[in-house]
mmCIF file of C-alpha atoms in Angstrom:
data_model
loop_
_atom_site.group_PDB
_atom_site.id
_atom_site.type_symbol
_atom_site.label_atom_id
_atom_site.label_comp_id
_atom_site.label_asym_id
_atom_site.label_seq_id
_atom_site.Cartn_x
_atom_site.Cartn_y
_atom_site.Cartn_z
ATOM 1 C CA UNK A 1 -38.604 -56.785 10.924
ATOM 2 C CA UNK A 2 -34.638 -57.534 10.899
ATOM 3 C CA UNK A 3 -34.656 -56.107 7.251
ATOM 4 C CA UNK A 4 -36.840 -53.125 7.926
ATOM 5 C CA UNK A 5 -34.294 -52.312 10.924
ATOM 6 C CA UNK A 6 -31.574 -53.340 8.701
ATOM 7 C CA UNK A 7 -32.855 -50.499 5.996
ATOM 8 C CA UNK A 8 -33.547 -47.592 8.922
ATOM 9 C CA UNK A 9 -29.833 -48.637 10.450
ATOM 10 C CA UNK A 10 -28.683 -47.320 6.710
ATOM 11 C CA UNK A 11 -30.674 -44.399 6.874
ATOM 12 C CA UNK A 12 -29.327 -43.280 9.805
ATOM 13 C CA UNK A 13 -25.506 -43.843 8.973
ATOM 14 C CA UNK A 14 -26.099 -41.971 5.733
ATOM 15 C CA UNK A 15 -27.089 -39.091 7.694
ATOM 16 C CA UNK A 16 -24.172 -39.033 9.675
ATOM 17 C CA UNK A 17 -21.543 -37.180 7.441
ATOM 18 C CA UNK A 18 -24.835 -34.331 6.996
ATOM 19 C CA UNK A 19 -24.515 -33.704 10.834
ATOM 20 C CA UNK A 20 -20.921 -33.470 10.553
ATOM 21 C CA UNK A 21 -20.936 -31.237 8.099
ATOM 22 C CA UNK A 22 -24.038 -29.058 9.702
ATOM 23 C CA UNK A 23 -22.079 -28.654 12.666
ATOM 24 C CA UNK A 24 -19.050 -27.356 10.838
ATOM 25 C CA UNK A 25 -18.593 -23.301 11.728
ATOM 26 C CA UNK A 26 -19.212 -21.761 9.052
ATOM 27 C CA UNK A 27 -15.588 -19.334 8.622
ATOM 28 C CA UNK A 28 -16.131 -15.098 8.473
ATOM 29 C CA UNK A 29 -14.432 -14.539 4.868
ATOM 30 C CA UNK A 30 -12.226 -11.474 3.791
ATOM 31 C CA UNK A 31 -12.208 -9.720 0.712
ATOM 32 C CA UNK A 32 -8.652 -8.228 -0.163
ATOM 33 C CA UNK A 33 -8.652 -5.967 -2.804
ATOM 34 C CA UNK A 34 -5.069 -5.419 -3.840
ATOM 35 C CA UNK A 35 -3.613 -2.957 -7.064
ATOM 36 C CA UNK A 36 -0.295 -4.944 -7.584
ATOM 37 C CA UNK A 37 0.237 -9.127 -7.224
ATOM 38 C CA UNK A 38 0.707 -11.481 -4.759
ATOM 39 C CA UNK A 39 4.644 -11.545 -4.841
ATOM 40 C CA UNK A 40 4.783 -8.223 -4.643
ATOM 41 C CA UNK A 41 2.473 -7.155 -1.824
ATOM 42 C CA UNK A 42 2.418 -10.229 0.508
ATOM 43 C CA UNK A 43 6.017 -9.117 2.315
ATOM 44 C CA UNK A 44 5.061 -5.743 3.036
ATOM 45 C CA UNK A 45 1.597 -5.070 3.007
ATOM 46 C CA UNK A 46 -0.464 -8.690 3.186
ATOM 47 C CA UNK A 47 1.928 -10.091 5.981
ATOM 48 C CA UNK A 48 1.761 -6.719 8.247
ATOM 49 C CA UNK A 49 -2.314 -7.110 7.877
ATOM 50 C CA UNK A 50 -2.238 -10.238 8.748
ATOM 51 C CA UNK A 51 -0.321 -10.086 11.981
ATOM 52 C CA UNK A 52 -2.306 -7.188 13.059
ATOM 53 C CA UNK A 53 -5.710 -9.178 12.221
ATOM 54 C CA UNK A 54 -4.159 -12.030 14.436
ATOM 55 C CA UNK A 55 -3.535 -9.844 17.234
ATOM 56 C CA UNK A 56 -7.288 -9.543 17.442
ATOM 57 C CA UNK A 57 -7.624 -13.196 17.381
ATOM 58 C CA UNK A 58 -7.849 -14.326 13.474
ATOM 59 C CA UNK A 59 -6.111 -16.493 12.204
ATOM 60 C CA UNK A 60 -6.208 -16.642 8.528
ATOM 61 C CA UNK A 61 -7.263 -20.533 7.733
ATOM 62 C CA UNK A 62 -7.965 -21.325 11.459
ATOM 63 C CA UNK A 63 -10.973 -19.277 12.006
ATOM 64 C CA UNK A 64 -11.089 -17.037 9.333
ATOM 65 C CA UNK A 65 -10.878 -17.567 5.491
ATOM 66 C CA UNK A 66 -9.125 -14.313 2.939
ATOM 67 C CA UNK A 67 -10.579 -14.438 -0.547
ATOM 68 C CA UNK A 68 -7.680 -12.446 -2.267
ATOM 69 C CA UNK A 69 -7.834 -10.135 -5.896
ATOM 70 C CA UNK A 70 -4.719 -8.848 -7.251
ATOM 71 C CA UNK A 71 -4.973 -6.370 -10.249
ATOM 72 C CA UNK A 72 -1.541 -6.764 -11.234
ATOM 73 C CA UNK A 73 -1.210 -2.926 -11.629
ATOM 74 C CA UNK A 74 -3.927 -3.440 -14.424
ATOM 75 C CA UNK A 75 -5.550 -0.308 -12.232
ATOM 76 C CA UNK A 76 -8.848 -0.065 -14.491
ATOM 77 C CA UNK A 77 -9.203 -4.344 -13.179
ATOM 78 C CA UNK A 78 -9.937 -2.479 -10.162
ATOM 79 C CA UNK A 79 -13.505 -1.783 -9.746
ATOM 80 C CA UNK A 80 -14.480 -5.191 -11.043
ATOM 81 C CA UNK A 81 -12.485 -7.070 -8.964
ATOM 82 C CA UNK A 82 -14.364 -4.995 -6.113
ATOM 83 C CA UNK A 83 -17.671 -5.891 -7.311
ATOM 84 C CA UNK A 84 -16.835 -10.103 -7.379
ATOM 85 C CA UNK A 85 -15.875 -9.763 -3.582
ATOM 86 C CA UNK A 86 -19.075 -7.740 -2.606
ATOM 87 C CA UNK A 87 -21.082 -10.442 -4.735
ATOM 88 C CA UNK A 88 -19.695 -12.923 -2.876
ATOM 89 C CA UNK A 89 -21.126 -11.329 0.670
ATOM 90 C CA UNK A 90 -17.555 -10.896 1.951
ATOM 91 C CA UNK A 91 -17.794 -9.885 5.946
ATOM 92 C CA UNK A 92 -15.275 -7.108 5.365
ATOM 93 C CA UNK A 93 -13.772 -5.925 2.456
ATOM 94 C CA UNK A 94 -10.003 -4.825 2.558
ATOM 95 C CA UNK A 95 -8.780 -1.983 0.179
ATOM 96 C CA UNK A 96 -4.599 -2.641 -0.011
ATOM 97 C CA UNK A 97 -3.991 1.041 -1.377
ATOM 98 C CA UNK A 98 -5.693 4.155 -2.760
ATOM 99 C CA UNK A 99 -6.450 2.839 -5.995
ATOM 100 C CA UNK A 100 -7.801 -0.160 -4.453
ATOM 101 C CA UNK A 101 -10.011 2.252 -1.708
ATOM 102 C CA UNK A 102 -11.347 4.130 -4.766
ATOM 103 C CA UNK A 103 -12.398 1.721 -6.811
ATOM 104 C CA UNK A 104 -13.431 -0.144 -3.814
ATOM 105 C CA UNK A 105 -15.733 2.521 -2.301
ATOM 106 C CA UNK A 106 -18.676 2.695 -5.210
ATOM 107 C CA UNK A 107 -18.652 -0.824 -4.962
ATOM 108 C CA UNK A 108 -20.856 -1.663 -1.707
ATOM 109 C CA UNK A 109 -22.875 0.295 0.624
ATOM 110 C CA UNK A 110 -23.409 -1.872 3.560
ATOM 111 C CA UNK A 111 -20.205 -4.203 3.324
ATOM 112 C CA UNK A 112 -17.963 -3.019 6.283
ATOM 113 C CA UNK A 113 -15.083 -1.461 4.248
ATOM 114 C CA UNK A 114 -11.237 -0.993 5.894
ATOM 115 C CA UNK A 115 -8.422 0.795 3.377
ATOM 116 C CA UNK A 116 -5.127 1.890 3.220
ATOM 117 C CA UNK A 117 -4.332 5.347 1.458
ATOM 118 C CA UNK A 118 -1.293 7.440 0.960
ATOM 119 C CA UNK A 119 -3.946 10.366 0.014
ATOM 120 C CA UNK A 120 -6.045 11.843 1.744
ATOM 121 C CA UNK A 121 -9.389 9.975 2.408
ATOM 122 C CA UNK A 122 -11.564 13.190 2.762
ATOM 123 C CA UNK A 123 -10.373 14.429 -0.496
ATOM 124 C CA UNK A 124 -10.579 11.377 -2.377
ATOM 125 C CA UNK A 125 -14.368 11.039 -1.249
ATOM 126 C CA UNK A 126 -13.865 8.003 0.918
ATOM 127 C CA UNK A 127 -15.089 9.287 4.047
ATOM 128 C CA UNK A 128 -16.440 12.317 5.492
ATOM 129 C CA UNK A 129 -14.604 13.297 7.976
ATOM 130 C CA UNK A 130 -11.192 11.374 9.975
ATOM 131 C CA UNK A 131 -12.566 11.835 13.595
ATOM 132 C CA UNK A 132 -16.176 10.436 12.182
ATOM 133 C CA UNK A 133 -16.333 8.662 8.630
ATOM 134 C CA UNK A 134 -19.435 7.883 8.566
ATOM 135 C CA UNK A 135 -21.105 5.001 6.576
ATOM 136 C CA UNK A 136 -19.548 2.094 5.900
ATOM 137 C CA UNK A 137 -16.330 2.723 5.366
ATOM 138 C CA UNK A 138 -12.928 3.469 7.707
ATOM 139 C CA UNK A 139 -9.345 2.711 7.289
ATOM 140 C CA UNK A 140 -5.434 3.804 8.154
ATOM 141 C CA UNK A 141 -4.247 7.042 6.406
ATOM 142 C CA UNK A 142 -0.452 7.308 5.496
ATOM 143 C CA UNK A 143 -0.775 10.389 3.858
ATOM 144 C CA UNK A 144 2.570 10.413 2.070
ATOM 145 C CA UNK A 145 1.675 12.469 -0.496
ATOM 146 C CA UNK A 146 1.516 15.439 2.398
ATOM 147 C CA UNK A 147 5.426 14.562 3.227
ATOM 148 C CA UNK A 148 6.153 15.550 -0.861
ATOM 149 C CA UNK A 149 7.263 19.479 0.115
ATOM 150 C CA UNK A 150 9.361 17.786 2.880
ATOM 151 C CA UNK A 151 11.064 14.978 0.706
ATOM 152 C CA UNK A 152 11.876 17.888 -1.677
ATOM 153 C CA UNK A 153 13.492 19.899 0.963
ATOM 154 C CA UNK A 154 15.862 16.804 1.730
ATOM 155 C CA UNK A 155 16.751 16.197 -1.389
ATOM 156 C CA UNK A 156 17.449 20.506 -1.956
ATOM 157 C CA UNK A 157 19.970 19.901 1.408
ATOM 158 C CA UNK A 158 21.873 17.034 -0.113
ATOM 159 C CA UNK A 159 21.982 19.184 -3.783
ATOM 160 C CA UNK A 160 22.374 22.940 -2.441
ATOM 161 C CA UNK A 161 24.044 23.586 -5.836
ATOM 162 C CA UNK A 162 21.423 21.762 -7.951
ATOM 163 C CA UNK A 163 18.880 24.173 -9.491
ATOM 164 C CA UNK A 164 16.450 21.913 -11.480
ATOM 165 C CA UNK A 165 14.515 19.052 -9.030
ATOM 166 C CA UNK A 166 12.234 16.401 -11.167
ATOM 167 C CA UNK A 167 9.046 14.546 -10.085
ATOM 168 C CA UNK A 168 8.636 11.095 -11.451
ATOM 169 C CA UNK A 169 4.797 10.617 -11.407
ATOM 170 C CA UNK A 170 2.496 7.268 -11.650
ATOM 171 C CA UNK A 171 0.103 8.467 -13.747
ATOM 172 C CA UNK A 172 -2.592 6.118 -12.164
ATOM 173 C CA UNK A 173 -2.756 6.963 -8.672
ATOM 174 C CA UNK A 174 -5.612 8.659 -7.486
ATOM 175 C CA UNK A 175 -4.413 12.611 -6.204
ATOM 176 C CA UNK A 176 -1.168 12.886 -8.218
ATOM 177 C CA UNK A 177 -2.274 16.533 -9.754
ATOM 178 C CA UNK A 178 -2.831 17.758 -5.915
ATOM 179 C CA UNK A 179 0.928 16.246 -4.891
ATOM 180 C CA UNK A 180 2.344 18.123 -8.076
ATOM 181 C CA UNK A 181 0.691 21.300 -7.351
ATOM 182 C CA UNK A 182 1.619 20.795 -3.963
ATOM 183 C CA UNK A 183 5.660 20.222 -4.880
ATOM 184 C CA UNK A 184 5.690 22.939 -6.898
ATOM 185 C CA UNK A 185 4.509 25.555 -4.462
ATOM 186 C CA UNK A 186 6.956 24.079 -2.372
ATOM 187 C CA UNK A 187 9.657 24.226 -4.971
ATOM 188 C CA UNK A 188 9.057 28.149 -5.180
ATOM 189 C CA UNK A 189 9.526 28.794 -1.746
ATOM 190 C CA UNK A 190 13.015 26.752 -2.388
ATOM 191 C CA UNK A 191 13.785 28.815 -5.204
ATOM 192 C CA UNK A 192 14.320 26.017 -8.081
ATOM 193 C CA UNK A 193 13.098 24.648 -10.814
ATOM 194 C CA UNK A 194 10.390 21.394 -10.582
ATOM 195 C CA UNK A 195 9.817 19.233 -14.054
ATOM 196 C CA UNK A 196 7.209 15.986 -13.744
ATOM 197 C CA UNK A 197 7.797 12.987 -16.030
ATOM 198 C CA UNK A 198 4.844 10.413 -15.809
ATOM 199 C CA UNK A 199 5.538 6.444 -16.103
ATOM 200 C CA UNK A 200 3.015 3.724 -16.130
ATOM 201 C CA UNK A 201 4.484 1.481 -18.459
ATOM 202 C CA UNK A 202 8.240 -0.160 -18.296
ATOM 203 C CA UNK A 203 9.250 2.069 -21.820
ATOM 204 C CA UNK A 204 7.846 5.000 -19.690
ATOM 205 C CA UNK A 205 9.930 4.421 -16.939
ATOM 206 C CA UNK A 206 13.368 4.055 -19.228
ATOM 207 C CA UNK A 207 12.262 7.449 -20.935
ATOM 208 C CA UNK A 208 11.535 9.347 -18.007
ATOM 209 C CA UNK A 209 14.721 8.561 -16.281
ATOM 210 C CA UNK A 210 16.930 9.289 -19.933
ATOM 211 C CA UNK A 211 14.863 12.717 -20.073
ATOM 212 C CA UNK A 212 15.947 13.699 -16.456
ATOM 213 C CA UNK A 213 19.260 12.738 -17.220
ATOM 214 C CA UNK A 214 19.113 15.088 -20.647
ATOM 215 C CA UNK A 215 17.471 17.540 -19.417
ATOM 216 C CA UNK A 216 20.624 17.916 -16.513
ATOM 217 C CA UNK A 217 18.167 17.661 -13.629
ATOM 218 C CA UNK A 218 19.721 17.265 -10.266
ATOM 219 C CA UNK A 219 17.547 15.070 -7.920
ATOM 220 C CA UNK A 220 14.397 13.245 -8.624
ATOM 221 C CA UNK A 221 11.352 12.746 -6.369
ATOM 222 C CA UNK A 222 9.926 9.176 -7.180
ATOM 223 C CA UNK A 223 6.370 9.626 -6.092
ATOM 224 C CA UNK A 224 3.959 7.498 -4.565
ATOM 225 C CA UNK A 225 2.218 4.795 -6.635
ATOM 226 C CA UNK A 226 1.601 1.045 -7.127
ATOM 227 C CA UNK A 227 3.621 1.218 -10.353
ATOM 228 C CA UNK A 228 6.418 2.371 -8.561
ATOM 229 C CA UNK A 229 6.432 0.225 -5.302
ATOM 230 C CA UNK A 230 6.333 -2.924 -7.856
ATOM 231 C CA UNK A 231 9.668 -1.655 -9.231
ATOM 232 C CA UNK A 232 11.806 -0.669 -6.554
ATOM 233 C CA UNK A 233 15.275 -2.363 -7.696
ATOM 234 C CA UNK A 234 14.696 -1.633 -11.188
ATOM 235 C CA UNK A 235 14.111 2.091 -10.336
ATOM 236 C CA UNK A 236 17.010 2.726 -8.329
ATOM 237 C CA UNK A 237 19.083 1.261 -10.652
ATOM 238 C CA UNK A 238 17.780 3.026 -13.726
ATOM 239 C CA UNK A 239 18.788 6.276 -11.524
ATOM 240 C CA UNK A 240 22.242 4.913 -10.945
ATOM 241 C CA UNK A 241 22.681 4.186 -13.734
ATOM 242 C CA UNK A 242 21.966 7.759 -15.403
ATOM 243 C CA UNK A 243 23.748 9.040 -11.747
ATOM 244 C CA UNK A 244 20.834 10.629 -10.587
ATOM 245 C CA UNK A 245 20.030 11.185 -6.746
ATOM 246 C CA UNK A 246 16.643 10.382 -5.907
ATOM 247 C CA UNK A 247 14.407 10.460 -2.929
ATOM 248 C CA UNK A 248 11.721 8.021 -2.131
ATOM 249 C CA UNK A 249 8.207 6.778 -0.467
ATOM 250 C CA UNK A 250 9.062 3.586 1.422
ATOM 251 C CA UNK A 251 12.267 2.347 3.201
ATOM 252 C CA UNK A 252 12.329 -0.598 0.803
ATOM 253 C CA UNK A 253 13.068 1.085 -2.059
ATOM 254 C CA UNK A 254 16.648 2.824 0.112
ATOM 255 C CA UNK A 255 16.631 -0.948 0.570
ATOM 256 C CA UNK A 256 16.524 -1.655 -2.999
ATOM 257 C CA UNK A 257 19.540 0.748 -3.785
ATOM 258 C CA UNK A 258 17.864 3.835 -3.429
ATOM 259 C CA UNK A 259 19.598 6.718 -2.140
ATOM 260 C CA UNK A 260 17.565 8.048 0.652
ATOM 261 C CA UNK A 261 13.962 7.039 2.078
ATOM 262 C CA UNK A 262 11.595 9.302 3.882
ATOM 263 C CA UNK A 263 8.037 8.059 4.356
ATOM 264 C CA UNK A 264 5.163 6.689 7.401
ATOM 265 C CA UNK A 265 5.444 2.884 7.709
ATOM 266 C CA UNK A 266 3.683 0.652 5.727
ATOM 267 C CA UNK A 267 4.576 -1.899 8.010
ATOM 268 C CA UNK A 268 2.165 -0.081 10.520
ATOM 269 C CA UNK A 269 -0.364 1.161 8.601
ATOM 270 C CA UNK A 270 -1.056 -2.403 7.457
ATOM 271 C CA UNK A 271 -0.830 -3.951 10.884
ATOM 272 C CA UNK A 272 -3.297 -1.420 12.184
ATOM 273 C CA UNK A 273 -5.745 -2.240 9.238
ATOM 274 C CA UNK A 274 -5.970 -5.318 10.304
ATOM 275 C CA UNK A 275 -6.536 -4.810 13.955
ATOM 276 C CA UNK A 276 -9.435 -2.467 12.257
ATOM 277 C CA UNK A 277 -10.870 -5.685 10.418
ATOM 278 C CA UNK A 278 -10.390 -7.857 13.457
ATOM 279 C CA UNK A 279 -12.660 -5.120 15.892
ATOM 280 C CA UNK A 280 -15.053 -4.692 13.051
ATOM 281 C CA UNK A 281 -15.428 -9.111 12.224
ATOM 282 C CA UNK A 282 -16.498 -8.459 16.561
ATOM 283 C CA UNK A 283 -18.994 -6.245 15.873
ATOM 284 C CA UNK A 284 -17.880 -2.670 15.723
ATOM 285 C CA UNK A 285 -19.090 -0.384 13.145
ATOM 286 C CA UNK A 286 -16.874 1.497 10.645
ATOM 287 C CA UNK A 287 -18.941 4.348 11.290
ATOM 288 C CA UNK A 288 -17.398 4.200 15.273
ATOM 289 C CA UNK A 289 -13.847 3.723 14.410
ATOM 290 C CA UNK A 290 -11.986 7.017 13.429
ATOM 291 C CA UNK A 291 -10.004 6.995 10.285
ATOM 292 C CA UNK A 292 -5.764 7.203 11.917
ATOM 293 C CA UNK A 293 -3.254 8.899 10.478
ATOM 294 C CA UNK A 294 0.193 7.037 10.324
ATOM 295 C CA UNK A 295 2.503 9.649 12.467
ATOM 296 C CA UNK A 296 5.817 7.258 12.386
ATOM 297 C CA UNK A 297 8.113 8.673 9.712
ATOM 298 C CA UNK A 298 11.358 6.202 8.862
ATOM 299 C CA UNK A 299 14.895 7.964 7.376
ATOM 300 C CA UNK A 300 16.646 5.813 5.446
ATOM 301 C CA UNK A 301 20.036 6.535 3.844
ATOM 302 C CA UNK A 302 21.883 4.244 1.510
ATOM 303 C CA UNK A 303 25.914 5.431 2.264
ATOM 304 C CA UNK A 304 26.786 2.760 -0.220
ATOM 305 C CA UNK A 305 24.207 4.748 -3.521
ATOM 306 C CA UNK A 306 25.577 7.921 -1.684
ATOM 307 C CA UNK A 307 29.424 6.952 -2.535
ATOM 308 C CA UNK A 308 28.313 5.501 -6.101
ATOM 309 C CA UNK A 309 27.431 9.149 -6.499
ATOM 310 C CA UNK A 310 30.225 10.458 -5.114
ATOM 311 C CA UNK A 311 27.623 12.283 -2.534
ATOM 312 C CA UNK A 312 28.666 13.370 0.788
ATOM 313 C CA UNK A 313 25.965 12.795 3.428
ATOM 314 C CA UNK A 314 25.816 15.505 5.831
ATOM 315 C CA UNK A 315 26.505 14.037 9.339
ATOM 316 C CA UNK A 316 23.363 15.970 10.573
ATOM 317 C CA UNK A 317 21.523 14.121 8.770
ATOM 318 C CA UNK A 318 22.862 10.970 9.281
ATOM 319 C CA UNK A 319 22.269 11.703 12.790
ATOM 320 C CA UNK A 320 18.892 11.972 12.296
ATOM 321 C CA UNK A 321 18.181 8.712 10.486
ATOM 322 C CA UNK A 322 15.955 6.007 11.560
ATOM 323 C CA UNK A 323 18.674 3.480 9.655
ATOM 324 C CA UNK A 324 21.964 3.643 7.848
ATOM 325 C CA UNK A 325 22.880 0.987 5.213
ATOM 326 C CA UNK A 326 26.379 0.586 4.601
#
């Protein structure tokens, strides 16, 4: 009898580590689908998500777990990348970007799906409508690529003698016809001149600013685009060093060394996608939550590009500004 209740007293301590482990909660998991790396998104887009999915009480590690896929601005790793999250049953999947949201969207039909786009998510097919999207999918809409005809007209009031404007184009992003259409209409009504260069690669990039600088162009435009946003210092100094004024998306790159900023917040929009994961890991729908459009628009002007170029800021404008680096 002693060994017999020896043999059941083993039994029942080998169980004990499978109760444990039953009674584990089991952690909601993310799926982050980002265009660019870790390094180079965490600071301003990954962090910003993060805090905003905390404010809704998720904590990454804590009591929720973030399976991460960078695509190292390898855009056509995109929609695979996509499909390994949505075979992994994420709870939501996160779209860091409108490359990421479009290669994202074809990917899953019942997966609750939150993005981020500079474009505009009607016209890029990702939902049906802003006020109701419908579906599974809803996100945060920056909608830079609508600020383009303004960006142009800041960079015309800095250069009123400069005839010839240039566009430097990622040839990747999703919508980058409709913004050059869209800048050139709005470089008629200015009455000058508008030439695109595209650059996806880094050769690209040092041939597009030497053809600017050839071609006598005035100002450049640096659009929006992953490619870009990776290469903020080495942009703004490939336009120093040909001595060309240019205008940009985010307040980083005026942080970088670029001349002047004018863009929504990224800093926002990412917050507020998060808060949009957090509601939807409590059980709201995507379909219920309206897709919002980023309204805060940061100035920033770099005095210290501006006197490299021996450009005089206008001190309405400097008035204006959101911030003013020395």
């Amino acid at each position: 009898m002693k060994r017999r209740q020896f043999i059941a007293g083993l039994g029942s301590a080998a169980a004990w580590p499978v109760v444990v482990r039953a009674q584990q909660p089991t952690l909601p998991v993310i799926g982050y689908l980002g265009s660019q790396s870790a390094d180079d998104e965490y600071k301003y887009f990954t962090e910003p998500f993060l805090q905003g999915l905390q404010e809704t009480g998720y904590v990454e590690g804590q009591n929720v777990a973030v399976e991460y896929r960078w695509a190292e601005n390898q855009y056509d790793r995109l929609p695979a990348l996509a499909a390994d999250l949505v075979r992994r049953r994420v709870a939501v999947l996160v779209a860091a970007g409108t490359s990421a949201a479009v290669a994202a969207k074809p990917a899953t039909t019942t997966i609750p799906m939150v993005f981020s786009t500079g474009g505009d998510p009607v016209a890029l097919g990702l939902v049906a409508s802003l006020s109701r999207p419908g579906a599974n999918v809803t996100g945060i809409a920056n909608l830079s690529g609508e600020l383009n005809p303004k960006q142009l007209q800041l960079l015309r009031g800095l250069l009123p003698n400069t005839a010839l404007f240039g566009v430097l184009a990622d040839p990747g992003f999703p919508g980058i016809q409709s913004n050059i259409a869209d800048l050139q209409a709005a470089a008629r009504t200015l009455s000058v001149q508008l030439v695109a260069e595209y650059a996806g690669t880094d050769s690209d990039l040092e041939t597009a600013l030497a053809t600017f600088s050839r071609r006598h162009v005035g100002g450049v435009l640096v659009s929006n685009g992953a490619f870009f946003s990776r290469r903020m210092e080495q942009v703004a100094a490939l336009a120093a060093r040909h001595a060309l004024p240019a205008i940009y998306q985010r307040r980083e790159s005026a942080l970088a060394g670029g001349l002047i900023s004018y863009g929504t917040s990224n800093g926002y929009a990412y917050r507020q996608v998060g808060i949009y994961t957090g509601r939807i890991l409590k059980g709201e729908k995507p379909a219920d939550l309206p897709v919002e459009q980023v309204t805060k628009i940061e100035l920033v002007i770099n005095l210290k590009t501006a006197k490299a170029l021996s450009l005089t800021i206008p001190e309405t404008l400097l008035a204006t500004a959101d911030e003013v680096i020395q």
